[in-house]
CSV table of C-alpha atoms and ligand atoms in Angstrom, one decimal:
chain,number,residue,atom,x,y,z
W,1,UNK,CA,0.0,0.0,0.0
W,2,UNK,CA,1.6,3.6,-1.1
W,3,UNK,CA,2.7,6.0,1.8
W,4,UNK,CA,-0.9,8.0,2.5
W,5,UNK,CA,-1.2,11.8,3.1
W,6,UNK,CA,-2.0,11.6,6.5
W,7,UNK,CA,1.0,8.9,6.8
W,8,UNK,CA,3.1,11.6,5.3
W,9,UNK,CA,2.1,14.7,8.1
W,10,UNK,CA,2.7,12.3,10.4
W,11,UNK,CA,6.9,12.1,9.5
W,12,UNK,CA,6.7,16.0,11.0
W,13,UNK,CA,5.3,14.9,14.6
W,14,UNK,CA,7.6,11.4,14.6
W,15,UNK,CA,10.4,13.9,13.3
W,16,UNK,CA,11.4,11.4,10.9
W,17,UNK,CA,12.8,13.1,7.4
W,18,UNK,CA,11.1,12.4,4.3
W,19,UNK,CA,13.0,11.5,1.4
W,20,UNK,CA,11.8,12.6,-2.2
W,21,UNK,CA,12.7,12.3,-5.5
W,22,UNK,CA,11.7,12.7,-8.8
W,23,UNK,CA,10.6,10.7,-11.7
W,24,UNK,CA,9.3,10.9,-15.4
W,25,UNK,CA,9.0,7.4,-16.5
W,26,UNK,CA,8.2,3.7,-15.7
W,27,UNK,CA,11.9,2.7,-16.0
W,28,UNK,CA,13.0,4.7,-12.7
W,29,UNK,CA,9.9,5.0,-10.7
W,30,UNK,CA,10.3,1.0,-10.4
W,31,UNK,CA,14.0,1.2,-9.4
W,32,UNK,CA,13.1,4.3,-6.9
W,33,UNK,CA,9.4,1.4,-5.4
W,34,UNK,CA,12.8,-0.6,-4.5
W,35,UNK,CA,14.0,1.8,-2.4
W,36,UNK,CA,12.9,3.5,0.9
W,37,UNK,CA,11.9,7.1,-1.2
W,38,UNK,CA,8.5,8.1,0.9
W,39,UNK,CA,7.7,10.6,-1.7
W,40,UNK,CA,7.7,10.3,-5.7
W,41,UNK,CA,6.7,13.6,-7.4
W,42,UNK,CA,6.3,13.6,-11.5
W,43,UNK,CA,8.1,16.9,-11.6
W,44,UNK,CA,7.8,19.6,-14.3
W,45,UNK,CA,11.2,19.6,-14.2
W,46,UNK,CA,11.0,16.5,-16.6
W,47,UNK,CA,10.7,19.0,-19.3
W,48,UNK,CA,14.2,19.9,-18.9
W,49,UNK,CA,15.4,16.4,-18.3
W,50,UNK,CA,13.9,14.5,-20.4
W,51,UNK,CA,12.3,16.3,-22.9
W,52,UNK,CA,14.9,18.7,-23.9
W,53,UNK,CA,13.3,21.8,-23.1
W,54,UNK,CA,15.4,24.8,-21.9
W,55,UNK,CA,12.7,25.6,-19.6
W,56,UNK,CA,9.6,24.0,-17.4
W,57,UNK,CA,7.4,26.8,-19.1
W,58,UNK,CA,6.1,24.6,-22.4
W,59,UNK,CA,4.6,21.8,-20.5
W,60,UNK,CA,1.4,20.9,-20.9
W,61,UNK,CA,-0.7,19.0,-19.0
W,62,UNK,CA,-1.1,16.3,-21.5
W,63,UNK,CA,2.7,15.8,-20.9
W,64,UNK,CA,2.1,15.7,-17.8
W,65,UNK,CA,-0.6,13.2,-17.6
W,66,UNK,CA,1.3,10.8,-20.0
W,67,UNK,CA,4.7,10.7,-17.8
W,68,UNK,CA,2.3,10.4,-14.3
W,69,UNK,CA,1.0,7.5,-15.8
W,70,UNK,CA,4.2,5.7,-16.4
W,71,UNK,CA,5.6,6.3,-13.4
W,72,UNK,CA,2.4,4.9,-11.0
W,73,UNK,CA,2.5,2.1,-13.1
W,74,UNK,CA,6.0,1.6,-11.6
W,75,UNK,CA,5.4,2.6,-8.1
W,76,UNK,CA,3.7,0.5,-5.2
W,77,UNK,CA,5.5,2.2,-2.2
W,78,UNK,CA,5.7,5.8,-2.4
W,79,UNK,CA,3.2,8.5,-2.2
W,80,UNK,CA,3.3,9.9,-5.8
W,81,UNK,CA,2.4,13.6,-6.5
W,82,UNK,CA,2.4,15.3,-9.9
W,83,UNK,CA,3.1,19.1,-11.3
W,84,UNK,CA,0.2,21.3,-12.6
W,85,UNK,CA,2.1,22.6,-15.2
W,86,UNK,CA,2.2,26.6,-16.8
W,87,UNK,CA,-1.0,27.7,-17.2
W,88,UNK,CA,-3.3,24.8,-16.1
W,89,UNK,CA,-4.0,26.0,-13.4
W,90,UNK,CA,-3.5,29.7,-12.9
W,91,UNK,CA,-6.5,30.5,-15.1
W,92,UNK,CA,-9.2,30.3,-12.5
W,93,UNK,CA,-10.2,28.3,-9.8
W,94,UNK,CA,-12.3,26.1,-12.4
W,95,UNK,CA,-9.3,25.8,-14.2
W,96,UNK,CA,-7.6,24.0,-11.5
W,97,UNK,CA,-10.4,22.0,-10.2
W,98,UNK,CA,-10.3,20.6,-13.9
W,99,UNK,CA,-7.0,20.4,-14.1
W,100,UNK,CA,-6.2,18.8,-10.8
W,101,UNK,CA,-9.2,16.0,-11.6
W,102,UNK,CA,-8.0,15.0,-14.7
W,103,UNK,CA,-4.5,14.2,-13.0
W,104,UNK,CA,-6.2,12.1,-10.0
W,105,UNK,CA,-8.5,10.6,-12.3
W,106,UNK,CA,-6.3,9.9,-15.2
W,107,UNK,CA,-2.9,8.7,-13.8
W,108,UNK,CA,-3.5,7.5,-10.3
W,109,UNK,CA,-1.4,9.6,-8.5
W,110,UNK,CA,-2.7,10.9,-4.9
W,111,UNK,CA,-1.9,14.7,-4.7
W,112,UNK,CA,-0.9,17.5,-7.0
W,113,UNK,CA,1.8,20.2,-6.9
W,114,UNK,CA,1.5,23.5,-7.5
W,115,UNK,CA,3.9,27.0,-7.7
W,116,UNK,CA,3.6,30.1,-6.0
W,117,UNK,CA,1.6,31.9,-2.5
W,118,UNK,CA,0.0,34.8,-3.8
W,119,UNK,CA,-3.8,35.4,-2.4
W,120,UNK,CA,-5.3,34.4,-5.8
W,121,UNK,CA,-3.7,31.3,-5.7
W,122,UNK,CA,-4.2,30.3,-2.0
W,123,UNK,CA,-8.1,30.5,-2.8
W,124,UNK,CA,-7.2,28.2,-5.6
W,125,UNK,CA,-5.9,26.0,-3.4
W,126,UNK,CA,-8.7,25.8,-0.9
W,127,UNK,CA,-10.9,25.2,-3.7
W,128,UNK,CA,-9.1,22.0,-4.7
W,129,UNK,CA,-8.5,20.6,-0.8
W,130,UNK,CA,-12.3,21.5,-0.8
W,131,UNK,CA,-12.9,19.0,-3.4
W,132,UNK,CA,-10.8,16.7,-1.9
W,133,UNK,CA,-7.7,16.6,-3.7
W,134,UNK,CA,-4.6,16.7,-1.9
W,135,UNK,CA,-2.5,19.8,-2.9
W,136,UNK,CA,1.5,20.3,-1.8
W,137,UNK,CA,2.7,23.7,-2.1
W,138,UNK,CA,5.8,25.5,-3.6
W,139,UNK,CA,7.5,28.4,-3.0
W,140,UNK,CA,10.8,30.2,-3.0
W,141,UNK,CA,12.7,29.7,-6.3
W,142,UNK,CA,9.1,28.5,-8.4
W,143,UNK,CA,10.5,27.7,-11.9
W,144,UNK,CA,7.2,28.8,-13.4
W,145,UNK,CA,7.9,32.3,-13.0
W,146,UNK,CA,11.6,32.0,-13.9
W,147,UNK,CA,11.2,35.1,-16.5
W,148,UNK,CA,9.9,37.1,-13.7
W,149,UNK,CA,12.5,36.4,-10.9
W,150,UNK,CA,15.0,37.0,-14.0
W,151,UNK,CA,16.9,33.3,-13.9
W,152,UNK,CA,17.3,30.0,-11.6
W,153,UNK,CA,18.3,32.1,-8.6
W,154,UNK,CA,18.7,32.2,-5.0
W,155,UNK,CA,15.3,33.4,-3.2
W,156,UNK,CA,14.2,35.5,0.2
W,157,UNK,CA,17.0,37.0,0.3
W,158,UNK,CA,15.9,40.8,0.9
W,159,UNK,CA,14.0,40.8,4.2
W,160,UNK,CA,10.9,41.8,2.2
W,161,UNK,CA,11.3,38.9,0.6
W,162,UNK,CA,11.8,36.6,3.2
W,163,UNK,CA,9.4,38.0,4.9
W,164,UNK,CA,6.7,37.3,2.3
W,165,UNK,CA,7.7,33.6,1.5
W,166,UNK,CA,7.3,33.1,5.4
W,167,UNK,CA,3.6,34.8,5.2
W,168,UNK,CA,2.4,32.8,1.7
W,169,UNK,CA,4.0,29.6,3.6
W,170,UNK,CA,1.4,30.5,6.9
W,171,UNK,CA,-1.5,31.0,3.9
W,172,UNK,CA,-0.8,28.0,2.0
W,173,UNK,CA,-0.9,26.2,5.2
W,174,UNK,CA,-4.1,27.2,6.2
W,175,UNK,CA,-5.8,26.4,2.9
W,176,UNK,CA,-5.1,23.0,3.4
W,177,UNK,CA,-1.4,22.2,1.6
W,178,UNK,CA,-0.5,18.7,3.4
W,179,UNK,CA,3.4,19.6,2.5
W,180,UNK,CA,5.3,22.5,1.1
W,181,UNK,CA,8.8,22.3,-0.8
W,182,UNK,CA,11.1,25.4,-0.2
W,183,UNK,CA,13.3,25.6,-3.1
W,184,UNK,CA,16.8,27.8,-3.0
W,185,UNK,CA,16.2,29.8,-0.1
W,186,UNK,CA,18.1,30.6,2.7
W,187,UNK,CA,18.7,28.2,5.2
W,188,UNK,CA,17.7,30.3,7.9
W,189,UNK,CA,14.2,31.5,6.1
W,190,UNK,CA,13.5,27.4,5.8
W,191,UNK,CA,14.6,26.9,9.4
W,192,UNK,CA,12.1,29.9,10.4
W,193,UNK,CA,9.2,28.8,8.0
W,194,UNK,CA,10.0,24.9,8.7
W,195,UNK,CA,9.3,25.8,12.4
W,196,UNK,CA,6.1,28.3,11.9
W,197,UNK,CA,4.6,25.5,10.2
W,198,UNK,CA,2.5,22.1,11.5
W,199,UNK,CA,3.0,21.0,7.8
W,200,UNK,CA,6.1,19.5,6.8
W,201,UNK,CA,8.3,21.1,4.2
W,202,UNK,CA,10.9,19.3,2.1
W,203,UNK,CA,13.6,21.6,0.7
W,204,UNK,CA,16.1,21.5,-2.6
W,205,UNK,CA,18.7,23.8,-2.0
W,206,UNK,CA,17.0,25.4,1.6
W,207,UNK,CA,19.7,24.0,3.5
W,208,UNK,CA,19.3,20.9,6.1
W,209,UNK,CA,15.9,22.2,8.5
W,210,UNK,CA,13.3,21.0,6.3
W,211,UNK,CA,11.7,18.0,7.4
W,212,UNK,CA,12.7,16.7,4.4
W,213,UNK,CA,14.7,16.9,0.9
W,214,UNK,CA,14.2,16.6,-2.2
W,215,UNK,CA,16.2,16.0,-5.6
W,216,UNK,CA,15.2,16.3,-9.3
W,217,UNK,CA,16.9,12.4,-9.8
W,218,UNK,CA,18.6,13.5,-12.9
W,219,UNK,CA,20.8,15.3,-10.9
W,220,UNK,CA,21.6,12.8,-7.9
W,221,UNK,CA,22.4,10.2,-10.4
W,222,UNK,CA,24.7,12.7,-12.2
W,223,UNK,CA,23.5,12.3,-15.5
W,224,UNK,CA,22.7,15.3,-16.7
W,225,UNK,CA,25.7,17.9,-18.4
W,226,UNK,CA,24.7,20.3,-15.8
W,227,UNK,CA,22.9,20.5,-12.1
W,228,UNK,CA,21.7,23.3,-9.8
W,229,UNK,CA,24.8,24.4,-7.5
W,230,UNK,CA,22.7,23.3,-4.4
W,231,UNK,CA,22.3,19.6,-6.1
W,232,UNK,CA,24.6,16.7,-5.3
W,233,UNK,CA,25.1,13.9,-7.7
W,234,UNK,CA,25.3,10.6,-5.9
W,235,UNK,CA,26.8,8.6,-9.1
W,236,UNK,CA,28.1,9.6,-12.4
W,237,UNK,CA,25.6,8.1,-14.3
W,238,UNK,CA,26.5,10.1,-17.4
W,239,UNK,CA,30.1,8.8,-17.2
W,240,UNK,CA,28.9,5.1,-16.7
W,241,UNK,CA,26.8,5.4,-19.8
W,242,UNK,CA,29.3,7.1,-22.1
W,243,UNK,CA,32.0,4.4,-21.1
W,244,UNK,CA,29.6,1.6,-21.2
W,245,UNK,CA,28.5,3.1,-25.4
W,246,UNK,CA,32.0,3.2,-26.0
W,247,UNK,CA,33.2,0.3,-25.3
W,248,UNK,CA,30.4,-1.4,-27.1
W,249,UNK,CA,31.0,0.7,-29.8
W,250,UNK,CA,34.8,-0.7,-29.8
W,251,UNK,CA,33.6,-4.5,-29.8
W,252,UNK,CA,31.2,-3.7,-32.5
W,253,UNK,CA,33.5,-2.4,-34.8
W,254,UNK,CA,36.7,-4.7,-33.5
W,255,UNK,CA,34.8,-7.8,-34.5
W,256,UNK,CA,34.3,-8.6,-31.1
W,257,UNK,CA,30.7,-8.4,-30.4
W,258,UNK,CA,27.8,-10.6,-31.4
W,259,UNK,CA,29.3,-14.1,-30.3
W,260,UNK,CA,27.5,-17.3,-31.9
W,261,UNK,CA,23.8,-17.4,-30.8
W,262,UNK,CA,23.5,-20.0,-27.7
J,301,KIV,O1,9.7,19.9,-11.1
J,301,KIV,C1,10.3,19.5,-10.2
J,301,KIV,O2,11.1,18.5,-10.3
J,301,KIV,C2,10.2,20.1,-8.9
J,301,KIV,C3,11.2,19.8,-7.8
J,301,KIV,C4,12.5,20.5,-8.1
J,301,KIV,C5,10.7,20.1,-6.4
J,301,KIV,O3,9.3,20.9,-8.7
């Protein structure tokens, strides 16, 4: 039985970390259900990683939909959330609700994720815990809005500004988020928000007092040409694989590949 939402605000009380990655397709969500990970989010971010795309703007929520449901298929353990992508759900209230449902309905996955605190958006997100769907929240560096915070950079770093992550973090809260994931903030600002809040947060670059992390996978396996600053790669992946193609490669072409049939 997958990780539940209550299971997962429990971690904050038992002050046991959560451990979250990402995933886009069936292939790595069933290598991550063999692991420990609690939480399995279908990131955005996968239109970067895997489908080329300089940034998360031009996903859509077909996209999204068709990677979700390769991953659940993969995943029995984890509790597995999924991106509203650009503009699915910023529209309106209605917008969401119909976003959001098609997500649940059409994938299987258990809770949505969505960017940003502003008022407008917190009412969104009451409307969707109202119909039952579990939303986790984002702020600090929210890729979405990348043209507007002018580039993948450190967040809260003005008192104003750290001052108004910590207030959307208190609204988001109380319109029902079950989690919230700080992203490149200061650790302080996560310690202060982490500890404001009965919900657990779970940073990427936010330093080490969330209640738990998270990693775009890509990037812990080290396969990607480049990763976030705050990112550490726990493999080099991309070295493994280029060896691996060249030495095949080198048997192919020596002759030395493609022994007799058994
Ligand atoms: O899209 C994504 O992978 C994310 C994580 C970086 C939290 O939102």
């Amino acid at each position: 039985m997958p990780i539940t939402v209550p299971q997962l605000l429990q971690r904050k009380s038992d002050g046991r970390p959560i451990v979250a990655l990402t995933a886009w397709d069936y292939a790595l969500a069933e290598v991550l259900d063999q692991t420990d990970v609690d939480v399995v989010l279908v990131g955005d971010s996968l239109g970067m990683v895997a489908l080329g795309h300089p940034t998360t703007l031009p996903v859509t929520l077909e996209d999204m939909i068709h990677h979700a449901r390769a991953v659940r298929r993969g995943i029995t353990q984890a509790l597995t959330v999924c991106d509203l992508p650009f503009l699915s759900y910023q529209e309106s209230p209605a917008q969401a609700l119909h976003s959001a449902g098609r997500i649940l309905k059409e994938t299987g996955v258990q809770a949505v994720k969505l960017e940003g605190g502003h008022p407008w958006l917190v009412e969104t997100v009451a409307r969707l815990v109202e119909a039952g769907i579990p939303v986790m929240g984002h702020l600090g560096l929210t890729p979405q809005s990348l043209h507007q915070l002018g580039g993948f950079r450190q967040q809260g770093q003005t008192e104003e500004a750290a001052g108004r992550i910590a207030q959307q973090a208190l609204a988001l809260e109380q319109a029902g988020v079950f989690a919230l994931v700080l992203e490149h903030i200061p650790a302080e600002l996560s310690r202060k928000i982490t500890n404001s809040l009965e919900i657990p947060t779970i940073g990427i670059g936010a330093g080490p007092h969330c209640d738990g992390q998270i990693l775009v996978t890509y990037d812990l396996l080290g396969w990607g040409r480049r990763r976030p600053p705050f990112a550490r790669a726990y493999a080099d992946l991309r070295g493994q694989i280029t060896a691996a193609v060249q030495q095949y490669s080198q048997d192919v072409r020596q002759g030395l590949f493609a022994p007799d049939s058994p």
